[in-house]
XYZ file of N, CA, C and O in Angstrom:
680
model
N -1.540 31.668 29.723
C -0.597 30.576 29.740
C 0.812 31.149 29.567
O 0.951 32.234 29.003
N 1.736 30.545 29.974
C 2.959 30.965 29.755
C 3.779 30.875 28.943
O 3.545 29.848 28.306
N 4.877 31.503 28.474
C 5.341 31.179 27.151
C 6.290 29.907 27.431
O 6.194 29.022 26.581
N 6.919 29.747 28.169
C 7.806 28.977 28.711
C 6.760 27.063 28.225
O 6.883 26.176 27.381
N 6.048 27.303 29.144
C 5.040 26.210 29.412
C 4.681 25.754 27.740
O 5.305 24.860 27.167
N 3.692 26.454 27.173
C 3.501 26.627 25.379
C 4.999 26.416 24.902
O 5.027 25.494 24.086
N 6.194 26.933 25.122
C 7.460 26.184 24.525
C 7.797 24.657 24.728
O 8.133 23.864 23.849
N 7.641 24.422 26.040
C 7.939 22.905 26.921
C 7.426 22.037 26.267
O 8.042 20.998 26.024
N 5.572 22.362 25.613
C 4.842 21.476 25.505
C 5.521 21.574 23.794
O 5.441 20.427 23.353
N 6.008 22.309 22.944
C 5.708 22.594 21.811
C 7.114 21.072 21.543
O 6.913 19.922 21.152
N 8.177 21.619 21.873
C 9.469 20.795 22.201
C 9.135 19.190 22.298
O 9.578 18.337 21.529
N 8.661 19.068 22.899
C 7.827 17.407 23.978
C 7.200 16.994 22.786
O 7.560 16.029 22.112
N 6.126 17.848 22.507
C 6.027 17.205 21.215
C 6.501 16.681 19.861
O 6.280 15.659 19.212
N 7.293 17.861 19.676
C 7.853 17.846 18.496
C 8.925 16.365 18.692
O 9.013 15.609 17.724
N 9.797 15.999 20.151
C 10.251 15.263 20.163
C 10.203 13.638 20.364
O 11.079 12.800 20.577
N 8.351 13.554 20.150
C 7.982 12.123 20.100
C 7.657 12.168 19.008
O 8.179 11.328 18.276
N 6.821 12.987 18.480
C 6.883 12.746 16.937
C 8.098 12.467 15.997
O 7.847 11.633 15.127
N 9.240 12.936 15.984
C 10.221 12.768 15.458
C 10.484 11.521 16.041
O 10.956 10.738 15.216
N 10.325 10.969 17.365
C 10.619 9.693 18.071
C 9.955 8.785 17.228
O 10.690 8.004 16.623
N 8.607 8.687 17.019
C 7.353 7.596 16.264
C 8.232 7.946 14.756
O 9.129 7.132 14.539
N 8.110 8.809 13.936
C 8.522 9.195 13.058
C 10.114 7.548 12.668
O 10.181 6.809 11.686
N 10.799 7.586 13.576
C 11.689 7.566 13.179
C 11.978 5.818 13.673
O 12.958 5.212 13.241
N 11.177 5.303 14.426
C 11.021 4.064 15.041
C 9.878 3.512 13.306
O 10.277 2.659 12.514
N 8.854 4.093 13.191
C 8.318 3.569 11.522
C 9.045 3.371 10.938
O 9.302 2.218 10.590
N 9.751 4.460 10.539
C 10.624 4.353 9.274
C 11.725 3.203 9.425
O 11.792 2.302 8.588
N 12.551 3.265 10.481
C 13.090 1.535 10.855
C 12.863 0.577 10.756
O 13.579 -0.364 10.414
N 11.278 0.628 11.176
C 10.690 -0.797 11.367
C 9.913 -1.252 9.349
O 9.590 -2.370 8.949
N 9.859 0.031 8.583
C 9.496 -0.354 7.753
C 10.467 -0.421 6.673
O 9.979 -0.756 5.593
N 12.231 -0.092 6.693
C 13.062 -0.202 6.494
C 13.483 -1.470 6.646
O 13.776 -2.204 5.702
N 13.539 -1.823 7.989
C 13.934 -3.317 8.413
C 12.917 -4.239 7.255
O 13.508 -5.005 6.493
N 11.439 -4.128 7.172
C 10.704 -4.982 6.510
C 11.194 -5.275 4.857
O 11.054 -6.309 4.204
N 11.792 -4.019 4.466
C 12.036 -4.850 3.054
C 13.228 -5.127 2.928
O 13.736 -5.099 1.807
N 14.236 -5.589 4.472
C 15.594 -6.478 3.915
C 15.123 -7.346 4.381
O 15.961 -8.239 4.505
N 14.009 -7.671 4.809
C 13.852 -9.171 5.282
C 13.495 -10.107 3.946
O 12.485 -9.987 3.252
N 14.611 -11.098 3.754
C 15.067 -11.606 2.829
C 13.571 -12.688 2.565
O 13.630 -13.425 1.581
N 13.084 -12.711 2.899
C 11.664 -13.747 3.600
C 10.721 -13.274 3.170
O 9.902 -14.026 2.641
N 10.449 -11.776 3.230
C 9.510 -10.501 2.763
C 9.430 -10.088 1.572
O 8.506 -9.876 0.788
N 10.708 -9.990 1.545
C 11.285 -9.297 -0.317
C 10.818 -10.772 -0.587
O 9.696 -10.856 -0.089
N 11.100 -11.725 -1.035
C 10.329 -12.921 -1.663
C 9.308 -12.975 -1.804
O 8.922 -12.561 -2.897
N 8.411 -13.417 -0.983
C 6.952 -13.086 -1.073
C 6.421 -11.720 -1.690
O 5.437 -11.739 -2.430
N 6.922 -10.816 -1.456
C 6.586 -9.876 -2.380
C 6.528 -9.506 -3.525
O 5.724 -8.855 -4.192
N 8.136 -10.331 -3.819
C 8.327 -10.339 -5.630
C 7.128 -11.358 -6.133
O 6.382 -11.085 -7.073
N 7.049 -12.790 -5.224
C 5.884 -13.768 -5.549
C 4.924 -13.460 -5.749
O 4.221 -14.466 -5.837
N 4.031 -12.058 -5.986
C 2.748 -11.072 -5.667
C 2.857 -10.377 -6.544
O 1.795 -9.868 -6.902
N 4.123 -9.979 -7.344
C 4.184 -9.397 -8.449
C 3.702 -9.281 -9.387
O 3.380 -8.163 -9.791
N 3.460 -10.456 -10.119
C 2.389 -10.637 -11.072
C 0.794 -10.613 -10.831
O 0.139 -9.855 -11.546
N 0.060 -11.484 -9.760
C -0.995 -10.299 -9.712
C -1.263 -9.088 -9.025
O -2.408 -8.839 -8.649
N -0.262 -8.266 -8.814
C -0.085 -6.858 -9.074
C -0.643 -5.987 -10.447
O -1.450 -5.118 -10.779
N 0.553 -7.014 -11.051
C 0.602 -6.512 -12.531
C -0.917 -6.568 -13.329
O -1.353 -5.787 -14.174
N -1.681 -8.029 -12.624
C -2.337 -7.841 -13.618
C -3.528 -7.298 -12.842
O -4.397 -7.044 -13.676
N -3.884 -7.055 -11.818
C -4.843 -5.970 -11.136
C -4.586 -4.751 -11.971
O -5.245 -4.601 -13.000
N -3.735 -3.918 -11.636
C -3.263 -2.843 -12.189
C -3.897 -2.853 -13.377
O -4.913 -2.159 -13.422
N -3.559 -3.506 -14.466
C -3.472 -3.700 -15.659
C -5.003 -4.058 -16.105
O -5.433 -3.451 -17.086
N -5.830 -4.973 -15.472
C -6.811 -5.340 -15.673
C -8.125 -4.263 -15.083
O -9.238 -4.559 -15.517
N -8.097 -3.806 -14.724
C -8.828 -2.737 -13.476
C -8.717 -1.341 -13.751
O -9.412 -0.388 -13.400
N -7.041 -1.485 -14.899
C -7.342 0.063 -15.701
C -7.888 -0.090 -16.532
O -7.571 0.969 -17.073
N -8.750 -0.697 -17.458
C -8.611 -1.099 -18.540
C -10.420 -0.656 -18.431
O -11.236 -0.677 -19.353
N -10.663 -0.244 -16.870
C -12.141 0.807 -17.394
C -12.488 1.986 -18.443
O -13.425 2.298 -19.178
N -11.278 2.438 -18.118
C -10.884 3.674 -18.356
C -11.880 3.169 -20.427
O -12.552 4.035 -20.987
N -11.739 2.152 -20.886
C -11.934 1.816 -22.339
C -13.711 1.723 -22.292
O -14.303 1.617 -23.366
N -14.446 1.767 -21.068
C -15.984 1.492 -21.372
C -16.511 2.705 -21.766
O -16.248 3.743 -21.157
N -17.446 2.651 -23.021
C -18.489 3.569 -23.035
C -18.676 4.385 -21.796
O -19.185 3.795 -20.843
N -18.273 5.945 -21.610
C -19.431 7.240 -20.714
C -19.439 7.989 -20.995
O -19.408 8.079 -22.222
N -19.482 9.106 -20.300
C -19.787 10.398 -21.013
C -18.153 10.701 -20.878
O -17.478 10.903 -19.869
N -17.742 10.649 -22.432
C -16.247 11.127 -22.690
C -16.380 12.864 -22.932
O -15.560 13.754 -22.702
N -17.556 12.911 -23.405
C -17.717 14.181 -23.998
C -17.445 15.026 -23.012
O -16.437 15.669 -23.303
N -17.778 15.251 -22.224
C -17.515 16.175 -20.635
C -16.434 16.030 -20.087
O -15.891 16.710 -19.217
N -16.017 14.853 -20.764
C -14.292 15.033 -19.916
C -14.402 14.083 -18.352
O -13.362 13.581 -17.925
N -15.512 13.926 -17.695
C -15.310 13.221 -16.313
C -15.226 11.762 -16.499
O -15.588 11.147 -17.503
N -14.768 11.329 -15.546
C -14.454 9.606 -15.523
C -15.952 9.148 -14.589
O -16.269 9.886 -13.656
N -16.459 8.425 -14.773
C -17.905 7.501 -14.001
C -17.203 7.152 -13.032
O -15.976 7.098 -12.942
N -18.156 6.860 -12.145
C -18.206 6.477 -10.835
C -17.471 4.501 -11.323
O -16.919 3.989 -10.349
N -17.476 4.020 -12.005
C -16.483 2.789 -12.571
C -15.297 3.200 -12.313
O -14.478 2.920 -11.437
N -15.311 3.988 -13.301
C -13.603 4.636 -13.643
C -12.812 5.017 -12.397
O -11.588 4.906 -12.329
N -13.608 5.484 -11.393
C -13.259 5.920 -10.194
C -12.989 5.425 -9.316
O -12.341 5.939 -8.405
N -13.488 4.073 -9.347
C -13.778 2.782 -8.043
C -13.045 2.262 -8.836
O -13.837 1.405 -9.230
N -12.014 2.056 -9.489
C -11.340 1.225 -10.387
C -10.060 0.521 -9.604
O -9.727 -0.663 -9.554
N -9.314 2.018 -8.855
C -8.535 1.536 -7.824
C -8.718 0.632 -6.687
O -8.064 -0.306 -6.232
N -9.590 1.094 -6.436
C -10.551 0.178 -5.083
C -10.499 -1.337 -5.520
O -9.974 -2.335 -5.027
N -11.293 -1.090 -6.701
C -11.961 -2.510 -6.812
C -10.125 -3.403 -6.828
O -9.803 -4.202 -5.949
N -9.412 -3.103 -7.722
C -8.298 -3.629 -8.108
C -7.367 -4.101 -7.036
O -6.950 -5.255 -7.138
N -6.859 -3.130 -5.691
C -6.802 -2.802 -4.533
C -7.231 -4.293 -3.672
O -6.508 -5.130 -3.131
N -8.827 -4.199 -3.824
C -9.134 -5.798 -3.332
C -9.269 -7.464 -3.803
O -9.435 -8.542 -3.233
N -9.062 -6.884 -5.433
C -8.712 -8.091 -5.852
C -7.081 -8.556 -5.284
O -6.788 -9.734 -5.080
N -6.333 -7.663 -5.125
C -5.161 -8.034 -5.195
C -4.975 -8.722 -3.666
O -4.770 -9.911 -3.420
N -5.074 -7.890 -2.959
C -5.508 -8.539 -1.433
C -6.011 -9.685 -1.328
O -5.730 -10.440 -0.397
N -6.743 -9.943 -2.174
C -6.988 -11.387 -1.991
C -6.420 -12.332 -2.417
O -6.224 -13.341 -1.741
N -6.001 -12.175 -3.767
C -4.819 -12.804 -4.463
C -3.340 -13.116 -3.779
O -2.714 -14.164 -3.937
N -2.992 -12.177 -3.125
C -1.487 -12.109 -2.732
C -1.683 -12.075 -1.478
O -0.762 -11.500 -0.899
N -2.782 -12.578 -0.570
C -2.900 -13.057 0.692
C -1.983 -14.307 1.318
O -1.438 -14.358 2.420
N -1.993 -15.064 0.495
C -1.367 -16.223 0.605
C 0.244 -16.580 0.213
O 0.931 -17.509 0.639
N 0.703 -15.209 -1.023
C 1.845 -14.843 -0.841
C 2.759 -14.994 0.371
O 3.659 -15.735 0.767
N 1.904 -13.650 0.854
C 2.465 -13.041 2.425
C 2.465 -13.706 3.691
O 3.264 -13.600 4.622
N 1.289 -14.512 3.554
C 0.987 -15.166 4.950
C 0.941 -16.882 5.056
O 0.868 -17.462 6.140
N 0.992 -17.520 3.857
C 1.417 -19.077 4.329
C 2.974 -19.122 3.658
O 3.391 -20.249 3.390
N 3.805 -18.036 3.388
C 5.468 -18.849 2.490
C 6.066 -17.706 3.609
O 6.413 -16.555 3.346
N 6.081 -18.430 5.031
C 6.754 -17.772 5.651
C 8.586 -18.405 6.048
O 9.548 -17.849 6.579
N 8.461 -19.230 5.706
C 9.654 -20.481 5.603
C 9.379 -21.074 6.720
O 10.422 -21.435 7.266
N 7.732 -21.545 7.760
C 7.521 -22.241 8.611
C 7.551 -21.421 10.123
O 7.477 -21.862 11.270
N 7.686 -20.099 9.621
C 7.917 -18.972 10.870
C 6.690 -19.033 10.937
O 6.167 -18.654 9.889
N 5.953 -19.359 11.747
C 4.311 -18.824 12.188
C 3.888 -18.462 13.377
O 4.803 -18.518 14.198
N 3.221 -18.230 13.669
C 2.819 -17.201 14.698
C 2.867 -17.850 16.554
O 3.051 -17.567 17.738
N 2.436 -19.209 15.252
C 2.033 -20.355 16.658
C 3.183 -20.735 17.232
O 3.178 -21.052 18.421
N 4.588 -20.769 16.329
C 5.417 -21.914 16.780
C 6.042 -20.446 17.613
O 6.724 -20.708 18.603
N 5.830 -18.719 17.235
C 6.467 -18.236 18.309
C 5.746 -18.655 19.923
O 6.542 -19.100 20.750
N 4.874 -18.569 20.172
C 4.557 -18.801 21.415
C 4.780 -20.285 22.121
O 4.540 -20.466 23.315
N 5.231 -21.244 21.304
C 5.833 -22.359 21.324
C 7.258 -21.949 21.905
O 7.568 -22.254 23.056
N 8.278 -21.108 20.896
C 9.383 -20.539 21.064
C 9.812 -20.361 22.562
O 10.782 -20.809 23.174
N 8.485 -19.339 23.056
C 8.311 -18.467 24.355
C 8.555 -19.415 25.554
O 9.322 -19.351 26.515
N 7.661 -20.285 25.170
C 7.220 -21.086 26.871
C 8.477 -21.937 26.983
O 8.722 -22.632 27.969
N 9.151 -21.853 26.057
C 10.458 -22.760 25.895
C 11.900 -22.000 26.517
O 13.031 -22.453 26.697
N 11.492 -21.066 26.678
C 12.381 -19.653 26.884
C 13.443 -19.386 25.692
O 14.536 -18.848 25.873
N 13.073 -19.733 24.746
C 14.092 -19.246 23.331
C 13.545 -17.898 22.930
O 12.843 -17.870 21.919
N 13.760 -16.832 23.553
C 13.256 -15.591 23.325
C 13.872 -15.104 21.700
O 13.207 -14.330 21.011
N 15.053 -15.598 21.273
C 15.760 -14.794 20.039
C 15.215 -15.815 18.787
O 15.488 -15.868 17.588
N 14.451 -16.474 19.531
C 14.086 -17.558 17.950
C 12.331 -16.555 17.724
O 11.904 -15.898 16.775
N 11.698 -16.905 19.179
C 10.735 -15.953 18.589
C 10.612 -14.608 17.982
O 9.869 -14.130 17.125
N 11.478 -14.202 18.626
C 11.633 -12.580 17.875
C 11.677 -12.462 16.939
O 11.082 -11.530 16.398
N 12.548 -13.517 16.127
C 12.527 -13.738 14.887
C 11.573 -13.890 13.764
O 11.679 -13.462 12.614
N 10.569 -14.617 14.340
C 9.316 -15.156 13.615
C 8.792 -13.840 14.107
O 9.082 -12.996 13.259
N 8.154 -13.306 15.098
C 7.745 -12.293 15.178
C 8.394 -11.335 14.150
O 7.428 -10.827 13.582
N 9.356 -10.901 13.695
C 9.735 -9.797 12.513
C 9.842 -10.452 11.642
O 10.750 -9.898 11.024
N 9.508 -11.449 10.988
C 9.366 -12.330 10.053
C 8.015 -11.957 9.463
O 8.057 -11.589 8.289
N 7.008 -11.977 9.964
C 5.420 -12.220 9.848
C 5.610 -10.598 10.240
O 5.108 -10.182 9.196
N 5.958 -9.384 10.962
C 5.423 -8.010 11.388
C 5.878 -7.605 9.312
O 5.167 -7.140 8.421
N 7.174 -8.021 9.310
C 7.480 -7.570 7.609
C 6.742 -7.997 6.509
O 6.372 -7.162 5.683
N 6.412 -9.447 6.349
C 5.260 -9.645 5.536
C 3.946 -8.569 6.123
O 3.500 -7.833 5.243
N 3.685 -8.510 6.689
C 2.661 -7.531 6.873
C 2.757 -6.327 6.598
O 1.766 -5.613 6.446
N 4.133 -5.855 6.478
C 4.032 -4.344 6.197
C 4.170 -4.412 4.786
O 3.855 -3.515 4.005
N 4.789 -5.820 4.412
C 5.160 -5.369 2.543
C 3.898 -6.007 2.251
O 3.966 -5.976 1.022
N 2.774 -6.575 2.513
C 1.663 -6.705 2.429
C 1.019 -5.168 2.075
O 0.762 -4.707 0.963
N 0.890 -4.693 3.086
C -0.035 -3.080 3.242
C 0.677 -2.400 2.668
O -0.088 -1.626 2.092
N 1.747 -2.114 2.388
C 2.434 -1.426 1.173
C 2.462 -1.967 -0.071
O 3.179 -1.245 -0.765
N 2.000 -2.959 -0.750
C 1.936 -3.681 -1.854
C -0.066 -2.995 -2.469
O -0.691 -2.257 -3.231
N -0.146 -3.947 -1.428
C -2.202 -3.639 -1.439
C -2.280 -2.396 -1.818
O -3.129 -2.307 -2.704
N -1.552 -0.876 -1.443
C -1.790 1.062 -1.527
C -0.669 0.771 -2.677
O -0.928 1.460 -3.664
N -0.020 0.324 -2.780
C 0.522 0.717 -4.166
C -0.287 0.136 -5.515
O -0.277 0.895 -6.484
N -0.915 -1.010 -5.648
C -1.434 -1.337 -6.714
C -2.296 -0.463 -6.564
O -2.336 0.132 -7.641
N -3.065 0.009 -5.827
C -4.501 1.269 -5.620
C -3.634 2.095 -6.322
O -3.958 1.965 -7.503
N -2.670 2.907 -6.233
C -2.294 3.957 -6.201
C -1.417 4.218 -7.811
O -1.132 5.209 -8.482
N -1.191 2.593 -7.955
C -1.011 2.403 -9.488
C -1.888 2.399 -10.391
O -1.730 3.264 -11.253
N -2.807 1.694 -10.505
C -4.056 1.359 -10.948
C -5.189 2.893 -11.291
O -5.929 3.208 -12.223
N -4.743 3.621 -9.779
C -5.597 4.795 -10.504
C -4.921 6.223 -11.175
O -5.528 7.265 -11.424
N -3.137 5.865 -11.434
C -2.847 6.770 -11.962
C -2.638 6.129 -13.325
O -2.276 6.969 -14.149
N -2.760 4.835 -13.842
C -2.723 4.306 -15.200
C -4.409 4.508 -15.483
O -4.521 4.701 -16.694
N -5.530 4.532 -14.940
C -6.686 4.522 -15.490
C -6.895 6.409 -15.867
O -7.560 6.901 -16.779
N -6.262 6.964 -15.051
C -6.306 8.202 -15.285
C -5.632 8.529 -17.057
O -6.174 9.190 -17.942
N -4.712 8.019 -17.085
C -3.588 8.634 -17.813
C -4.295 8.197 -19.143
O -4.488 8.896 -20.137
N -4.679 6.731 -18.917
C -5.293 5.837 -20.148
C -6.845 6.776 -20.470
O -7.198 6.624 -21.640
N -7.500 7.409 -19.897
C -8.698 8.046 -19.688
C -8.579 9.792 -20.699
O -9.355 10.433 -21.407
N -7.221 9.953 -20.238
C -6.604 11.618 -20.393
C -6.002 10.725 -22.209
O -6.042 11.591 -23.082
N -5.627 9.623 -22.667
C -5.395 9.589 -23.719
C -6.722 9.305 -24.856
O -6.810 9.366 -26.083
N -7.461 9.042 -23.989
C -8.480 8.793 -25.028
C -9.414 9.641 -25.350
O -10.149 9.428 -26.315
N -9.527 10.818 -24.520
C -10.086 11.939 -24.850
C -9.461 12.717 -25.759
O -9.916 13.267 -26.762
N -8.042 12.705 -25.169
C -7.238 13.354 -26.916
C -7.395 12.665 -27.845
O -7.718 13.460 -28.728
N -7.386 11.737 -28.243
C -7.843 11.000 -29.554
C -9.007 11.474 -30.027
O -9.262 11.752 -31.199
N -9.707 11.561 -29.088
C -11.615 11.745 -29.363
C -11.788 13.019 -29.308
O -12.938 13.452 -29.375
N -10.408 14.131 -29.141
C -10.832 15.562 -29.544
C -11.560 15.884 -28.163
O -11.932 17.052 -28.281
N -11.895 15.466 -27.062
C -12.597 15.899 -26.028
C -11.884 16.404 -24.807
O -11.079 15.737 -24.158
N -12.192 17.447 -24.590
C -11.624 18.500 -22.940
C -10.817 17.310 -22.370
O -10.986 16.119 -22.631
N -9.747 17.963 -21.395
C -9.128 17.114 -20.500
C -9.905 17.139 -19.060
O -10.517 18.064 -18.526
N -9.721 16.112 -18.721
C -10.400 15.518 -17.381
C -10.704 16.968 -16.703
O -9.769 17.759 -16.827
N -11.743 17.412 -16.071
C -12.088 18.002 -15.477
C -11.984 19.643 -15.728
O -12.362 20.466 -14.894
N -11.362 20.004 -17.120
C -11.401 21.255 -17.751
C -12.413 21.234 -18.721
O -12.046 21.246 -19.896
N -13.605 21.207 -18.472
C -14.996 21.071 -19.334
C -15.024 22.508 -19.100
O -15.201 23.150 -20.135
N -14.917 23.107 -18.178
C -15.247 25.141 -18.375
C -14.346 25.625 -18.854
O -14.701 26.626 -19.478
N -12.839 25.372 -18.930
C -12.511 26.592 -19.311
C -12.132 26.923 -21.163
O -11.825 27.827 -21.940
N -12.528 24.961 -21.069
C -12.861 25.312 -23.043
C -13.739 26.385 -23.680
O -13.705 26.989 -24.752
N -14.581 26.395 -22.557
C -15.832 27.429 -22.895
C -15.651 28.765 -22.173
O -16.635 29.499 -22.082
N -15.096 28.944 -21.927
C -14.915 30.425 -21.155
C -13.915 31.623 -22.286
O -13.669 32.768 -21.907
């Protein structure tokens, strides 16, 4: 193959990726000034809080502390929390759209008001992204508070930190 050719292709690539790269980050930029989005999102806040909060709170059941590992509970803790919240803050995101819905864009369309639908269309694309960024952050909260809450109670209880059960003994 040629070097030229292996450069062309290397370039081409590199310059849609940076293209996708940079069209996301806009489009998920644009989603949290949407004044419509940020609302509903703050409205989701609280059961956030209390997923998070409620879902770490494995980390406190009877297991084997002595070894230092977290149970297969402790572990699915994010998960589980993750889908409570999703379900909870479904209705946040997707009926307090201020009447923007999906239907009245194609209503919009056949009407030829193209800038009203667009609207509702990035209305509802932003609830959706601060949706799926809400849903991975309580996961992602949830299992670094069950961790931390897990790593404090073994120090209390004098027992190895999470996953250094060998080198106490070595």
């Amino acid at each position: 193959m040629n070097i030229n050719t292996i450069k062309k292709t290397g370039i081409t690539t590199y310059k849609a990726a940076k293209k996708t790269g940079k069209v996301a980050y806009n489009t998920v930029k644009g989603a949290f000034k949407n004044p419509s989005a940020r609302k509903n999102a703050k409205a989701s806040l609280p059961a956030a809080l209390v997923c998070t909060g409620g879902f770490s709170l494995f980390a406190f059941l009877k297991n084997r502390k002595k070894d230092g590992k977290q149970t297969a509970l402790e572990k699915s803790s994010g998960t589980l929390a993750q889908i409570a919240f999703a379900v909870a803050s479904f209705k946040h995101f997707f009926k307090n759209t201020d009447g923007k819905q999906l239907k009245n864009a194609f209503e919009k369309m056949t009407k030829l008001n193209f800038s009203e639908a667009l609207d509702i269309i990035k209305t509802n694309k932003s609830n959706a992204i601060l949706y799926a960024a809400s849903v991975i952050g309580v996961k992602i909260a949830t299992d670094v508070v069950t961790k931390v809450l897990d790593a404090g109670i073994n120090k209390a209880n004098g027992n190895p930190k999470l996953g250094n059960q060998n080198i106490a003994n070595s």
